Short mmCIF file of C-alpha atoms in Angstrom, two decimals:
data_model
loop_
_atom_site.label_atom_id
_atom_site.label_comp_id
_atom_site.label_asym_id
_atom_site.label_seq_id
_atom_site.Cartn_x
_atom_site.Cartn_y
_atom_site.Cartn_z
CA MET P 43 118.30 80.90 166.09
CA LYS P 44 120.83 81.17 168.93
CA ALA P 45 121.53 84.75 167.83
CA LYS P 46 117.80 85.48 167.96
CA MET P 47 117.46 83.86 171.37
CA ASN P 48 120.36 85.86 172.80
CA LEU P 49 118.91 89.10 171.48
CA LEU P 50 115.51 88.34 172.92
CA LEU P 51 116.98 87.47 176.28
CA LEU P 52 118.89 90.75 176.25
CA ILE P 53 115.77 92.74 175.39
CA ASN P 54 113.66 91.01 178.01
CA SER P 55 115.56 90.26 181.22
CA PHE P 56 112.96 88.25 183.01
CA SER P 57 113.26 86.34 186.27
CA LEU P 58 111.20 83.19 185.99
CA MET P 59 108.98 81.95 188.78
CA VAL P 60 107.68 78.41 188.66
CA SER P 61 104.52 78.02 190.77
CA PRO P 62 101.50 75.72 190.66
CA LEU P 63 98.93 76.94 188.17
CA PHE P 64 96.11 76.23 190.58
CA ALA P 65 97.51 78.94 192.88
CA GLN P 66 96.39 81.52 190.35
CA ASP P 67 92.97 82.51 189.02
CA SER P 68 92.30 79.55 186.75
CA SER P 69 89.09 80.60 184.99
CA ILE P 70 90.61 80.02 181.55
CA ILE P 71 92.50 76.90 182.64
CA ALA P 72 90.74 73.57 183.15
CA GLU P 73 90.19 72.71 186.80
CA GLY P 74 93.21 70.96 188.29
CA ALA P 75 95.20 71.23 185.05
CA GLU P 76 98.96 71.67 185.20
CA LEU P 77 101.50 72.33 182.50
CA GLN P 78 102.62 69.04 180.93
CA LEU P 79 105.88 68.34 179.14
CA VAL P 80 104.99 66.70 175.82
CA VAL P 81 108.51 66.22 174.47
CA ASP P 82 111.95 67.78 174.80
CA GLY P 83 115.50 67.31 173.55
CA TYR P 84 115.45 69.75 170.62
CA ASP P 85 117.66 72.78 170.06
CA PHE P 86 114.98 75.50 169.82
CA THR P 87 111.27 74.87 169.28
CA GLU P 88 109.07 77.37 167.46
CA GLY P 89 106.07 77.91 165.21
CA PRO P 90 103.32 75.63 166.61
CA SER P 91 100.20 75.36 164.45
CA ALA P 92 97.33 72.87 164.52
CA ASP P 93 95.68 71.28 161.49
CA LYS P 94 91.98 70.43 161.19
CA ASN P 95 92.49 67.17 163.03
CA GLY P 96 94.04 68.96 166.00
CA ASP P 97 97.53 67.60 165.32
CA VAL P 98 100.17 70.19 166.17
CA PHE P 99 103.13 70.89 163.89
CA PHE P 100 106.14 72.79 165.25
CA THR P 101 109.70 73.50 164.22
CA ASP P 102 113.22 72.93 165.47
CA GLN P 103 114.92 75.55 163.34
CA PRO P 104 118.57 74.87 164.28
CA ASN P 105 118.09 71.27 163.13
CA ASP P 106 115.98 72.27 160.10
CA GLN P 107 113.04 70.07 161.09
CA ILE P 108 109.27 70.24 161.24
CA LEU P 109 107.84 67.97 163.94
CA LYS P 110 104.30 66.62 164.31
CA TYR P 111 102.41 65.87 167.50
CA ASP P 112 99.69 63.30 166.78
CA VAL P 113 96.63 63.89 168.96
CA GLU P 114 95.36 60.32 168.56
CA THR P 115 98.58 58.54 169.53
CA ASN P 116 99.94 61.27 171.82
CA SER P 117 103.29 60.91 170.08
CA VAL P 118 105.75 63.18 168.27
CA SER P 119 107.52 62.32 165.02
CA VAL P 120 109.58 64.10 162.39
CA PHE P 121 107.24 65.33 159.68
CA MET P 122 109.95 66.80 157.48
CA GLU P 123 113.68 67.43 157.38
CA GLY P 124 115.23 70.04 155.13
CA ALA P 125 112.32 72.46 155.45
CA GLY P 126 114.12 75.66 154.47
CA ARG P 127 114.86 76.48 158.11
CA ALA P 128 111.15 76.87 158.77
CA ASN P 129 110.23 79.05 161.73
CA GLY P 130 106.61 80.19 161.96
CA LEU P 131 103.92 77.83 160.63
CA TYR P 132 100.21 78.21 159.86
CA PHE P 133 97.66 76.06 158.04
CA ASP P 134 95.76 77.71 155.21
CA ASN P 135 92.02 77.31 154.64
CA GLU P 136 92.62 74.12 152.64
CA ASN P 137 94.53 72.61 155.57
CA THR P 138 97.87 72.94 153.78
CA LEU P 139 100.91 74.02 155.75
CA ILE P 140 102.43 77.45 155.06
CA ALA P 141 105.88 78.15 156.48
CA CYS P 142 108.16 81.11 157.01
CA ALA P 143 111.37 79.56 155.66
CA ASP P 144 114.18 82.03 156.19
CA GLU P 145 117.08 79.96 154.83
CA GLU P 146 116.39 81.53 151.42
CA PHE P 147 114.15 84.34 152.80
CA GLN P 148 110.97 82.68 151.56
CA LEU P 149 107.34 82.05 152.33
CA VAL P 150 106.48 78.51 151.19
CA ARG P 151 103.59 76.07 150.90
CA ILE P 152 104.28 72.49 152.05
CA THR P 153 101.87 69.74 151.01
CA SER P 154 101.14 66.57 152.99
CA ASP P 155 103.47 64.83 150.51
CA LYS P 156 106.20 67.31 151.50
CA ASP P 157 106.26 69.05 148.14
CA ILE P 158 107.40 72.66 148.55
CA LYS P 159 106.14 75.60 146.49
CA VAL P 160 107.72 79.00 146.95
CA LEU P 161 105.02 81.66 147.35
CA VAL P 162 107.31 84.67 147.64
CA GLU P 163 111.00 85.33 148.23
CA ASP P 164 111.62 89.03 147.68
CA PHE P 165 110.14 92.51 147.85
CA GLU P 166 110.72 94.69 144.80
CA GLY P 167 113.71 92.57 143.80
CA LYS P 168 115.41 92.63 147.20
CA ASP P 169 115.77 89.64 149.52
CA LEU P 170 113.41 89.65 152.47
CA ASN P 171 114.93 89.98 155.94
CA GLY P 172 113.70 86.57 157.05
CA PRO P 173 109.96 85.77 157.23
CA ASN P 174 109.27 84.92 160.85
CA ASP P 175 105.61 84.44 161.77
CA LEU P 176 102.30 84.53 159.89
CA TRP P 177 98.52 84.57 160.00
CA ILE P 178 96.07 83.72 157.18
CA ASP P 179 92.73 85.51 156.82
CA GLU P 180 89.40 83.96 155.83
CA LYS P 181 90.01 84.87 152.16
CA GLY P 182 93.35 83.07 152.11
CA GLY P 183 95.45 86.23 152.23
CA ILE P 184 98.68 85.90 154.22
CA TYR P 185 100.06 88.43 156.70
CA PHE P 186 103.60 87.85 157.88
CA THR P 187 106.32 89.61 159.83
CA ASP P 188 109.80 90.11 158.40
CA PRO P 189 112.28 91.04 161.15
CA TYR P 190 116.02 90.77 160.69
CA TYR P 191 117.84 88.22 162.86
CA GLN P 192 121.30 87.36 161.62
CA ARG P 193 121.44 83.59 161.03
CA PRO P 194 124.65 81.53 161.19
CA TYR P 195 123.70 79.71 157.98
CA TRP P 196 123.53 82.91 155.88
CA ASP P 197 126.31 84.24 153.68
CA ARG P 198 125.09 87.80 154.11
CA SER P 199 125.80 89.90 157.20
CA SER P 200 123.36 92.77 156.66
CA PRO P 201 119.82 93.19 155.29
CA ASP P 202 118.94 94.21 151.75
CA LEU P 203 115.87 96.10 152.96
CA GLU P 204 115.98 99.26 155.05
CA SER P 205 112.95 98.49 157.23
CA GLN P 206 111.50 95.49 159.03
CA ASN P 207 107.92 95.27 157.81
CA VAL P 208 104.66 93.43 158.04
CA TYR P 209 103.54 92.25 154.57
CA TYR P 210 100.31 91.05 153.02
CA LEU P 211 100.17 88.50 150.20
CA ALA P 212 96.71 88.66 148.65
CA PRO P 213 95.08 85.42 147.47
CA GLY P 214 96.62 84.40 144.14
CA ALA P 215 99.08 87.33 144.17
CA LYS P 216 102.81 87.04 143.57
CA SER P 217 103.82 90.48 144.84
CA LEU P 218 103.83 91.63 148.44
CA ILE P 219 102.11 94.67 149.87
CA PRO P 220 103.80 96.29 152.91
CA VAL P 221 101.01 97.02 155.39
CA ALA P 222 103.11 98.19 158.37
CA ASP P 223 106.52 99.77 157.86
CA ASP P 224 107.04 101.82 161.02
CA LEU P 225 107.88 99.08 163.53
CA VAL P 226 111.28 98.45 165.10
CA GLN P 227 111.22 94.65 164.90
CA PRO P 228 107.85 92.98 164.24
CA ASN P 229 107.55 89.37 165.32
CA GLY P 230 104.38 87.69 166.64
CA ILE P 231 101.18 88.13 164.64
CA ILE P 232 97.57 86.89 164.84
CA GLY P 233 94.19 88.02 163.54
CA THR P 234 90.66 87.68 164.85
CA PRO P 235 88.43 85.06 163.21
CA ASP P 236 86.04 87.74 161.87
CA GLY P 237 88.95 89.18 159.89
CA LYS P 238 88.52 92.67 161.34
CA THR P 239 91.50 93.00 163.69
CA LEU P 240 95.18 92.13 163.42
CA TYR P 241 97.55 92.03 166.39
CA VAL P 242 101.27 92.57 165.78
CA ALA P 243 104.02 92.42 168.38
CA ASP P 244 106.91 94.86 167.96
CA ILE P 245 109.36 92.91 170.08
CA GLY P 246 112.12 95.41 169.31
CA ASP P 247 110.09 98.16 170.99
CA LYS P 248 108.42 95.98 173.69
CA LYS P 249 104.92 96.78 172.44
CA THR P 250 101.96 95.00 170.87
CA TYR P 251 99.55 96.86 168.57
CA SER P 252 96.12 96.22 167.17
CA TYR P 253 95.12 97.23 163.63
CA SER P 254 91.84 97.42 161.77
CA ILE P 255 91.84 95.26 158.63
CA SER P 256 90.33 96.83 155.52
CA GLU P 257 88.50 94.97 152.76
CA ASP P 258 91.57 95.16 150.50
CA GLY P 259 93.83 93.73 153.22
CA SER P 260 95.44 97.04 154.18
CA LEU P 261 95.74 98.06 157.82
CA SER P 262 94.59 101.20 159.61
CA ASN P 263 93.87 102.53 163.10
CA LYS P 264 97.15 101.42 164.65
CA THR P 265 96.51 101.30 168.40
CA LEU P 266 98.80 100.39 171.28
CA PHE P 267 97.30 97.28 172.87
CA VAL P 268 99.84 96.53 175.62
CA GLU P 269 103.31 97.70 176.64
CA MET P 270 104.77 94.27 176.02
CA GLY P 271 106.36 92.63 173.00
CA SER P 272 106.02 88.98 172.08
CA ASP P 273 107.72 86.25 170.10
CA GLY P 274 104.55 84.37 169.12
CA MET P 275 100.88 84.74 169.98
CA THR P 276 97.41 83.25 169.72
CA LEU P 277 93.76 84.01 170.54
CA ASP P 278 91.03 82.06 172.30
CA ASN P 279 87.26 82.02 171.71
CA LYS P 280 86.76 84.69 174.39
CA GLY P 281 88.96 87.12 172.50
CA ASN P 282 91.87 86.83 174.95
CA LEU P 283 95.34 87.40 173.51
CA TYR P 284 98.24 85.15 174.56
CA LEU P 285 101.75 86.65 174.41
CA THR P 286 105.03 84.83 174.95
CA GLY P 287 108.51 85.48 176.33
CA ASP P 288 108.47 85.03 180.10
CA GLY P 289 106.08 82.09 179.98
CA VAL P 290 102.68 82.99 178.54
CA THR P 291 100.86 86.18 179.52
CA VAL P 292 97.16 86.48 178.73
CA PHE P 293 95.29 89.73 178.15
CA ASN P 294 91.57 90.30 177.68
CA GLN P 295 90.16 92.39 174.84
CA LYS P 296 90.68 95.57 176.88
CA GLY P 297 94.40 94.92 177.20
CA GLU P 298 94.11 93.95 180.87
CA GLN P 299 96.31 91.11 182.08
CA ILE P 300 94.15 88.23 183.33
CA LYS P 301 96.67 85.40 183.60
CA HIS P 302 100.34 84.49 183.62
CA ILE P 303 101.27 80.89 182.83
CA PRO P 304 104.82 80.23 184.05
CA VAL P 305 107.01 77.92 181.97
CA ASP P 306 110.23 76.46 183.37
CA ALA P 307 112.41 77.68 180.52
CA ASN P 308 114.61 80.69 179.80
CA TRP P 309 112.42 81.70 176.86
CA THR P 310 108.93 80.83 175.70
CA ALA P 311 108.81 81.27 171.94
CA ASN P 312 105.30 80.54 170.73
CA VAL P 313 101.84 79.22 171.51
CA THR P 314 98.75 77.81 169.79
CA PHE P 315 95.56 75.87 170.48
CA GLY P 316 95.25 72.32 169.23
CA GLY P 317 94.08 68.85 170.17
CA LYS P 318 90.47 67.70 170.11
CA ASN P 319 88.09 70.67 169.85
CA GLU P 320 91.09 73.02 170.17
CA GLN P 321 90.85 72.83 173.95
CA THR P 322 94.56 72.31 174.63
CA LEU P 323 97.14 75.07 174.71
CA PHE P 324 100.47 74.02 173.18
CA ILE P 325 103.59 75.99 174.06
CA THR P 326 107.06 75.88 172.48
CA ALA P 327 109.84 76.89 174.89
CA MET P 328 113.57 76.40 174.33
CA ASP P 329 114.09 72.65 173.69
CA ALA P 330 110.54 71.48 174.42
CA LEU P 331 106.84 71.35 173.64
CA TYR P 332 104.36 71.71 176.52
CA SER P 333 100.59 71.35 176.78
CA LEU P 334 97.90 72.67 179.12
CA ASP P 335 94.21 71.73 179.23
CA MET P 336 91.98 74.78 178.99
CA ASN P 337 88.40 75.89 179.63
CA VAL P 338 88.60 78.18 176.60
CA GLU P 339 89.16 77.06 173.01
CA GLY P 340 91.09 78.10 169.94
CA VAL P 341 89.33 79.80 167.04
CA ARG P 342 91.13 78.43 163.98
CA TRP P 343 88.86 75.55 162.95
CA LYS P 344 85.47 76.57 164.33
#
């Protein structure tokens, strides 16, 4: 993860400005709300995803942990250790956790009892680069990005695959379908709740694209959305897209920037909505998890 962080910092040399959120246009942010530190002290937080209850699960990949923020008790505990170096997380339609576990280049399902089932671990007999982030459509099909970031816990020093792709795993399928193979280094990914549009960040080329999703899960109509890459991303119920890196930058459906949420950290990795009624934005940045009360809501469990 440190190798990934250093690369991202090299690609995006941002100067961070910490200013009160109320000094900006706060139409999407709850009145008077300020960024709150939920918990810190980790090595590198990533992959936040909320379950149906609004509890937020996130990862500390260097320490091979999945953490859980409990919305009722406002507390954080270790959900699981030894999670295959999980990075990106997402709950499927049955409220079961799916993880990009790049220790063995796998996509896995993790039950509430912490049983792990490997969903996929290769493409045409070759090891994946390292599944990074994912989104699950209304049918249960899984889209995920597979960039290559050299990890210190790997024996290998180069990828088996020639390209860094976005893949689709159809419901019940065991084989992957590459749906985008012309990106430099895909990373953040999220789809609209109607299942018609997929956003993919090509962090290696500092761009984010939108795609039309076909009935069979394939992608078409690749369109440049913004000239900005992203580590992780999410959507709100107004269709605004949240990108990460230098804090959180929010764009409307036209690709116009409408908000920048500064975070006092060298790198902001990922973001999701959670809490009661999905009205809280949760942000993973460096060693910490932050929260921010919002006027808009998430779209995962509506």
